Coordinates of C-alpha atoms in Angstrom, one line a residue:
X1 CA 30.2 33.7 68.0
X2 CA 31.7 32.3 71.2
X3 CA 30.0 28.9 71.0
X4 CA 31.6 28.6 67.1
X5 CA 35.2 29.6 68.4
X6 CA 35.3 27.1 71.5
X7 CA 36.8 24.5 69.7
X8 CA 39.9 26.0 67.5
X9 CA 40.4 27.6 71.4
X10 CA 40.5 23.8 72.5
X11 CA 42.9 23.0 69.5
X12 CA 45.1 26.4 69.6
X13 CA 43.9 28.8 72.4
X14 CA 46.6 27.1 74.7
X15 CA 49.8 27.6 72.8
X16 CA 50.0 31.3 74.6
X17 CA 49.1 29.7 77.5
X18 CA 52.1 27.0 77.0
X19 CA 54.1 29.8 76.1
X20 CA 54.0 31.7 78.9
X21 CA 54.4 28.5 81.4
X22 CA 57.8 28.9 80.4
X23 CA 58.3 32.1 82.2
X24 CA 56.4 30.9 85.5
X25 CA 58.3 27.9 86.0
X26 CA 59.1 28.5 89.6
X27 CA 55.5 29.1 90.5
X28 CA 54.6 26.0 88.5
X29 CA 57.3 24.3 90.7
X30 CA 55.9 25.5 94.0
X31 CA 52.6 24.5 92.7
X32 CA 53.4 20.6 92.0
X33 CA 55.6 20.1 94.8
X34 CA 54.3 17.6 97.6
X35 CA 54.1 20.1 100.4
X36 CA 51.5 22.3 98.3
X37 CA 48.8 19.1 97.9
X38 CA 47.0 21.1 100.5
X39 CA 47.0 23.9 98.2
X40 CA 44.8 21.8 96.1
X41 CA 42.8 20.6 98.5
X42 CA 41.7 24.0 99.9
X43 CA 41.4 25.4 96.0
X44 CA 39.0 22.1 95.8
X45 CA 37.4 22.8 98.9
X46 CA 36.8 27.1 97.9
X47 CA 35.9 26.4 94.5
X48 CA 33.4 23.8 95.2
X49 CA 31.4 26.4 96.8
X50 CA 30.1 27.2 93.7
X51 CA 27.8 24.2 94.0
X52 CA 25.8 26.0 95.9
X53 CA 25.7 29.3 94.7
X54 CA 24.4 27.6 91.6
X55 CA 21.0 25.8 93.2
X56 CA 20.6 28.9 95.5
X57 CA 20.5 31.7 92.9
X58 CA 17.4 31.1 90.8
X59 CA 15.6 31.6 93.5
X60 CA 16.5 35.3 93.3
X61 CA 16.8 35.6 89.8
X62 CA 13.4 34.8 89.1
X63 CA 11.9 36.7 92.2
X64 CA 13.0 39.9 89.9
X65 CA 9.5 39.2 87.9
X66 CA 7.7 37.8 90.6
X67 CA 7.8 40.9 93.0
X68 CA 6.5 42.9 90.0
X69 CA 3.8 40.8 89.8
X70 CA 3.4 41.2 93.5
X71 CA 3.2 44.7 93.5
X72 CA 1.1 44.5 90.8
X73 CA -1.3 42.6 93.2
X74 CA -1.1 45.6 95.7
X75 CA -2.3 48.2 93.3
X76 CA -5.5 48.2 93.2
X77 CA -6.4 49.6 96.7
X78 CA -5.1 52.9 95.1
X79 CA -7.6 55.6 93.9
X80 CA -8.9 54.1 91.0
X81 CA -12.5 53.8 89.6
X82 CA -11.5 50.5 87.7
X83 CA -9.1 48.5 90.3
X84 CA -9.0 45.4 88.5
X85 CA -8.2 46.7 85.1
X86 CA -5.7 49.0 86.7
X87 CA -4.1 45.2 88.0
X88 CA -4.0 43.3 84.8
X89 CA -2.3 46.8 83.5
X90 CA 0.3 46.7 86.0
X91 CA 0.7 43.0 85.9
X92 CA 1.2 43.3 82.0
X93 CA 3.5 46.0 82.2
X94 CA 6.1 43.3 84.1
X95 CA 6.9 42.3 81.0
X96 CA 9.0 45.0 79.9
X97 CA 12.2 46.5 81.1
X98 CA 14.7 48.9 80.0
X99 CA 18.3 49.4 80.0
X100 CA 21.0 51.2 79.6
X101 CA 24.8 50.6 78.0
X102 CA 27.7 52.9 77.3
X103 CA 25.7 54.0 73.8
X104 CA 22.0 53.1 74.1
X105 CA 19.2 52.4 75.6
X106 CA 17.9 48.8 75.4
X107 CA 14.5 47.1 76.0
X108 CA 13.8 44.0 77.3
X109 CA 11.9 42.1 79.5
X110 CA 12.2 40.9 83.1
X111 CA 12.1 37.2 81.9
X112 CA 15.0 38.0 79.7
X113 CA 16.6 40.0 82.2
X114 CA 16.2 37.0 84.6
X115 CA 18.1 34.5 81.8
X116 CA 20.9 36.8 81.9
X117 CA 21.2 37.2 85.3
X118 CA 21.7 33.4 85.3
X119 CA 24.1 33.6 82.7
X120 CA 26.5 35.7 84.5
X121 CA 26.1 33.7 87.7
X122 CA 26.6 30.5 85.8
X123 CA 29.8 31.9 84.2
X124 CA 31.3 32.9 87.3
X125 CA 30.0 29.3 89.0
X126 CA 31.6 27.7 86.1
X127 CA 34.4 29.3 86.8
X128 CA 34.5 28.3 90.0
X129 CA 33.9 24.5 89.7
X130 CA 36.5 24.8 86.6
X131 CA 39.1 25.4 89.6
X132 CA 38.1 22.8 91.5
X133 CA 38.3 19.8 89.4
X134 CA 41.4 20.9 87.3
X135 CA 43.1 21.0 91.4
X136 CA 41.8 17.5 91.7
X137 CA 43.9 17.0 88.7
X138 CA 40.0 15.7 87.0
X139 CA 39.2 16.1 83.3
X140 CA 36.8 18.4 82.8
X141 CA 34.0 17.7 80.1
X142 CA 31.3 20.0 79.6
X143 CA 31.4 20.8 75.6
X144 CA 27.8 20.3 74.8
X145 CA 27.4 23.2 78.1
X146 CA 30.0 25.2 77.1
X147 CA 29.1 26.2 74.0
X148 CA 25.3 27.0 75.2
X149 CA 27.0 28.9 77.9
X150 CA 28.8 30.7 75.3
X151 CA 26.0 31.6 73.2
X152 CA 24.2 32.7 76.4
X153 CA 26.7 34.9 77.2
X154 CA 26.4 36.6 73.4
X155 CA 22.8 37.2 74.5
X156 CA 23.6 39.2 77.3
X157 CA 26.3 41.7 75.8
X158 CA 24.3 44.2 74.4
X159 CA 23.7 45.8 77.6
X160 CA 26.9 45.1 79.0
X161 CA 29.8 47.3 79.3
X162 CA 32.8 46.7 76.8
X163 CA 35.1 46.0 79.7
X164 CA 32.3 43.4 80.7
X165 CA 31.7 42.0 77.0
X166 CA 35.8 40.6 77.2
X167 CA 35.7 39.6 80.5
X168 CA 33.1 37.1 79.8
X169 CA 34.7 36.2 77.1
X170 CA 37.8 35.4 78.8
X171 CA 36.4 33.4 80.7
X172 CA 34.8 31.6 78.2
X173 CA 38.4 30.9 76.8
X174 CA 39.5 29.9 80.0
X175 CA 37.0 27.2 80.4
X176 CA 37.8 26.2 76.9
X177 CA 41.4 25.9 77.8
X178 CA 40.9 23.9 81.1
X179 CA 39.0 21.0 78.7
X180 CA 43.0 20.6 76.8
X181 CA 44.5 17.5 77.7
X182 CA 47.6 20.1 78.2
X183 CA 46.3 22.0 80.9
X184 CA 47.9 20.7 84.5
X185 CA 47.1 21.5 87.5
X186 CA 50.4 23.7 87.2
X187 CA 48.9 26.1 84.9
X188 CA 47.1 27.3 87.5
X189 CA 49.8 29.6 88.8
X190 CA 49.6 31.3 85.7
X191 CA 45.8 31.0 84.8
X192 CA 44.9 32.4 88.3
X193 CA 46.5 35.4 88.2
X194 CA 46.0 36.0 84.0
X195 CA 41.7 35.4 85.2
X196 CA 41.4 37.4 88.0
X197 CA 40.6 40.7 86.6
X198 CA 37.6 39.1 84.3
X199 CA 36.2 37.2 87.2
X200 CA 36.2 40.4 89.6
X201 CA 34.3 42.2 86.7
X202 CA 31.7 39.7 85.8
X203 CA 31.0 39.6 89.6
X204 CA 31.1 43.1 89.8
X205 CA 28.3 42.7 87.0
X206 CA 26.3 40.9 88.8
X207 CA 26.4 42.6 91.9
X208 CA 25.8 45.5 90.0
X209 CA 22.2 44.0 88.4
X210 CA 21.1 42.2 92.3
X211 CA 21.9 45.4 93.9
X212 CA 20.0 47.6 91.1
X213 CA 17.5 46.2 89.5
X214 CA 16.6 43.3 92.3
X215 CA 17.3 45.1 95.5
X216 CA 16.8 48.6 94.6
X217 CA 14.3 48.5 92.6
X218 CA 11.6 46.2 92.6
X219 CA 11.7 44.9 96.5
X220 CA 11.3 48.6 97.5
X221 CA 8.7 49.0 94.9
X222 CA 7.3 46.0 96.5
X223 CA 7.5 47.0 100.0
X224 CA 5.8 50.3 99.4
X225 CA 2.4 49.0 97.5
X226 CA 2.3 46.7 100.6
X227 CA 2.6 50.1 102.8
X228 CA -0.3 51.8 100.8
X229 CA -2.4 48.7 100.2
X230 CA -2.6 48.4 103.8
X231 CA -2.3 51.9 105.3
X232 CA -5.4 52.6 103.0
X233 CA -7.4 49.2 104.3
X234 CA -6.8 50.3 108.0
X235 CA -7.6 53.8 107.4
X236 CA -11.0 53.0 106.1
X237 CA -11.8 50.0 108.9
X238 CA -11.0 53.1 111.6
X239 CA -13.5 55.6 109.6
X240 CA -15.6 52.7 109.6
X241 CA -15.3 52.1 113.5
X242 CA -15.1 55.8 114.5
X243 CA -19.1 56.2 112.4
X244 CA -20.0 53.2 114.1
X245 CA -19.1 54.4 117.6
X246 CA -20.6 58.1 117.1
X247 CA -23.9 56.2 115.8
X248 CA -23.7 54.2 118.9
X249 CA -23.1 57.0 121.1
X250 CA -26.0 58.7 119.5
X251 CA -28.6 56.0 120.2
X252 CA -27.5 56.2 123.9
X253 CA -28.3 59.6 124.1
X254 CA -31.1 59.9 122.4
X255 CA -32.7 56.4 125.5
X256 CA -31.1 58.5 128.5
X257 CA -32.7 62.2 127.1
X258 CA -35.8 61.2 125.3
X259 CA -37.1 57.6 126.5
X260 CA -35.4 58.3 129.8
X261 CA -34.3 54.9 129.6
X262 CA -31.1 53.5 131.2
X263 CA -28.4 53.3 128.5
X264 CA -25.7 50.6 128.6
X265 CA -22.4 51.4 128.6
X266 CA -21.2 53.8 126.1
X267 CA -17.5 53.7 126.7
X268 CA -15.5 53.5 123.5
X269 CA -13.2 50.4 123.1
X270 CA -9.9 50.6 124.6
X271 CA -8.3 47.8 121.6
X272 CA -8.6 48.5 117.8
X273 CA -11.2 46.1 115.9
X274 CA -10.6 43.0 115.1
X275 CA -10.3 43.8 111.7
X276 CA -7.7 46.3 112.2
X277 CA -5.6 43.9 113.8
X278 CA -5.7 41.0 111.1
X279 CA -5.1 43.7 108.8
X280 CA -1.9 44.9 110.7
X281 CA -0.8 41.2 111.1
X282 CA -1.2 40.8 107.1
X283 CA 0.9 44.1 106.9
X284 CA 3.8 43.1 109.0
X285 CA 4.0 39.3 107.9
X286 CA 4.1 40.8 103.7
X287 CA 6.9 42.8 104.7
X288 CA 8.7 40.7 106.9
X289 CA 8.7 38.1 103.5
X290 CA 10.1 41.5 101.5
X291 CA 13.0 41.8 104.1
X292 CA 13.7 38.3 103.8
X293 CA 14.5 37.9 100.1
X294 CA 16.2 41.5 100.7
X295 CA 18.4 39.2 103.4
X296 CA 18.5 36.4 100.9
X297 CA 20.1 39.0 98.1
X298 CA 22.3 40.3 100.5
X299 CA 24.0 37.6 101.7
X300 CA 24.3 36.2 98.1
X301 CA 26.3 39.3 97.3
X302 CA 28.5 38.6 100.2
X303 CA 29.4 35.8 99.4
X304 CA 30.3 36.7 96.2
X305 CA 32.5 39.6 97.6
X306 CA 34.0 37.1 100.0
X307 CA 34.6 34.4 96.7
X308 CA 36.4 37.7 95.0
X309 CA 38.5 38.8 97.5
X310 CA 39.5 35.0 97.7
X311 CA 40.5 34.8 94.5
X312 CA 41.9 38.0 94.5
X313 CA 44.5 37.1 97.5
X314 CA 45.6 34.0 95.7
X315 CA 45.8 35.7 92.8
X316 CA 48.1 38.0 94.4
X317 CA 50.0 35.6 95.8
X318 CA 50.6 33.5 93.2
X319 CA 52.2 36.6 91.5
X320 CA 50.1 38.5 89.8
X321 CA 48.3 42.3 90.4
X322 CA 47.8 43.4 94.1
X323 CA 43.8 43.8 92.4
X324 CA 40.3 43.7 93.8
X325 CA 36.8 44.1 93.6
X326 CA 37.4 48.2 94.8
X327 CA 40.6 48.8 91.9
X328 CA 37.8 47.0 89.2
X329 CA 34.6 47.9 90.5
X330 CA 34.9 52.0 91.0
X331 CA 32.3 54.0 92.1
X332 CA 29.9 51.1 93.9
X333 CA 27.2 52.0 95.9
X334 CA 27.8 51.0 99.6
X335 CA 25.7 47.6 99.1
X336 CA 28.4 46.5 97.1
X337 CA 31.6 47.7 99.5
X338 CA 33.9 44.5 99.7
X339 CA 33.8 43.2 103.4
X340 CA 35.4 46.1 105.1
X341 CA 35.4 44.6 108.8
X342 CA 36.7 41.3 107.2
X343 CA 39.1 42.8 105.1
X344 CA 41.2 44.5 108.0
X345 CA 40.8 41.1 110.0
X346 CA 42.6 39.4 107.7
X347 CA 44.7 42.0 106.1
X348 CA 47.8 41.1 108.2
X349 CA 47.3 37.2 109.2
X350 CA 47.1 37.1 104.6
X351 CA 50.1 39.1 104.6
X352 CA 52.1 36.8 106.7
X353 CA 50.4 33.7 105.8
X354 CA 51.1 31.3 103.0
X355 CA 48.4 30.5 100.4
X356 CA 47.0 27.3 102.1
X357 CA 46.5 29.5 105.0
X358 CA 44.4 32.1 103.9
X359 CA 42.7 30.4 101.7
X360 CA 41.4 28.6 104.3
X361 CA 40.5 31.7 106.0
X362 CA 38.3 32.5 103.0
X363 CA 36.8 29.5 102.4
X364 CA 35.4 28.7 106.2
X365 CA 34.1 32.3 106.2
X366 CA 32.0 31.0 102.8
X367 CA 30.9 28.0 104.1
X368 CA 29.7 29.8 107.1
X369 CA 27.6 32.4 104.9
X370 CA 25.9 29.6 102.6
X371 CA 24.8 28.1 105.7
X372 CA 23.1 31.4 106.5
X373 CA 21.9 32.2 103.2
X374 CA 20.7 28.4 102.3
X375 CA 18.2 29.2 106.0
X376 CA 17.3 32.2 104.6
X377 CA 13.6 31.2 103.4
X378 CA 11.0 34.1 102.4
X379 CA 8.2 31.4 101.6
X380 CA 8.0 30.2 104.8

């Protein structure tokens, strides 16, 4: 439906946009004058971020199905009688998912769920990199990706929430206004503000599905087959050693009380087996990989909090709705709190500040947490 609509958007779509340029003037004005070209050079350089966030998330997108299957690996040091049917079982059964919406409850798969976790992230990254060539005053020509993008975003709305069903759309219509030979880099005072509450919701979205299904959910799924798979192991190595050391014992007092021959020496080892250790050092490095991608999701959802409250500021400051990720996202769980710390760091230096200023502010902070999260490497 999307995909069909793009282009009568292209043709008509930006007649209410035109429209209401009329009553923005002044911010239009501040926008185009020569003292704001470092506006659009910092807009460049905070949408451009994007970039990244675009190589860097498939990597945690498609670990949703692989740390099923890695679990799945785990199982079969539970009590079982048939281990290895009880793995291809598990390993089948990451296939499906389920969801809920607002009315049903939807099944799926975790490769389908993985698509459209990619489709959000490219809508917002499309977004994103919309920004930053329409600031560089550059034509934007994506058609033939547009409308797949808009057809992948139809895919997804089943499961979504209403709110989240227009704000993708919207979005969609704003990336098929930017392609108009009409739209100026002054149409972003007006676009900004008029996109800020769909882009807030579709990252709220995606937060949402990292922090939920990803984090939540299957790495701590993960994390505990690792636990049992190898608490189990150990368990039965120390049985093992504890039998062999009682035997051993035995024989020693069976030379020094029946043969009357001098035992050796029957003092029971100070250090765990060897293969107690090994097993410990297997244990700790599988987890240790777990906590990484955990690090890896985490730091992808701060940047994402950190690209909201960006936008969010300018927004504001360009004139429309003092609105965030906390007045559009309501009721998160605390791994999806807006920077707190951050926030009240910057609260006052934004409020006295000019745009160019804080977005600044925003944008080094980014560039700082992509560095971390592009070292952040759990195959290593």
């Amino acid at each position: 439906m999307i995909g069909r609509l793009i282009m009568l958007k292209i043709r008509f779509g930006f007649r209410k946009t035109k429209a209401a340029l009329a009553i923005f003037i002044p911010l239009a004005v501040c926008l185009t004058s020569c003292d704001n070209e470092d506006l659009f050079k910092q807009l460049q350089r905070f949408s451009s971020s994007a970039q990244q966030l675009q190589n860097k998330f498939p990597d945690i997108a498609t670990d949703v199905y692989d740390s099923c299957l890695r679990t799945a690996r785990y199982t079969p040091i539970q009590a079982s009688n048939k281990p290895f049917r009880d793995r291809q079982n598990s390993q089948a059964s990451c296939t499906k998912l389920k969801f809920s919406n607002e009315a049903e409850e939807i099944s799926s798969s975790r490769k389908e769920f993985e698509e459209q976790l990619i489709t959000v992230n490219e809508v917002i990254v499309n977004y994103l990199l919309s920004l930053s060539d329409v600031a560089g005053g550059e034509e934007i020509v994506y058609m033939q990706n547009l409308e797949a993008l808009g057809d992948a975003v139809n895919r997804v709305e089943p499961r979504l929430k209403m709110r989240e069903v227009k704000a993708g759309q919207d979005i969609i219509n704003f990336l098929a206004n930017a392609m108009s030979r009409e739209f100026r880099r002054e149409t972003l005072a007006i676009e900004i503000p008029s996109t800020n509450k769909p882009l807030q919701v579709y990252i709220c979205r995606l937060k949402k599905d990292i922090v939920g299904q990803y984090l939540n959910a299957e790495l701590q799924t993960e994390k505990k087959a690792i636990d049992e798979y190898y608490q189990a192991y150990i368990n039965r190595e120390i049985r093992n050693d504890r039998v062999k050391q009682e035997r051993e014992y035995l024989i020693q007092q069976y030379l020094r009380q029946e043969l009357q021959l001098k035992p050796t020496d029957n003092t029971p080892p100070t250090k765990p087996p060897l293969t107690v250790m090994k097993l410990e050092s297997q244990w700790q490095e599988a987890i240790a990989k777990v906590r990484q991608r955990e690090m890896m999701a985490q730091a992808y959802i701060d940047v994402l909090n950190t690209i909201a409250k960006g936008h969010s500021d300018l927004s504001q400051q360009l004139g429309g709705a003092a609105k965030g990720q906390r007045e559009f996202c309501p009721n998160q769980p605390n791994e999806l709190q807006v920077l707190d710390e951050f926030d009240e760091i910057l609260a006052q230096e934004i409020k006295e500040s000019d745009p160019v200023a804080s977005l600044t502010q925003y944008t080094n902070r980014i560039e700082l947490m992509l560095a971390q999260l592009n070292s952040i490497s759990p195959n290593n």
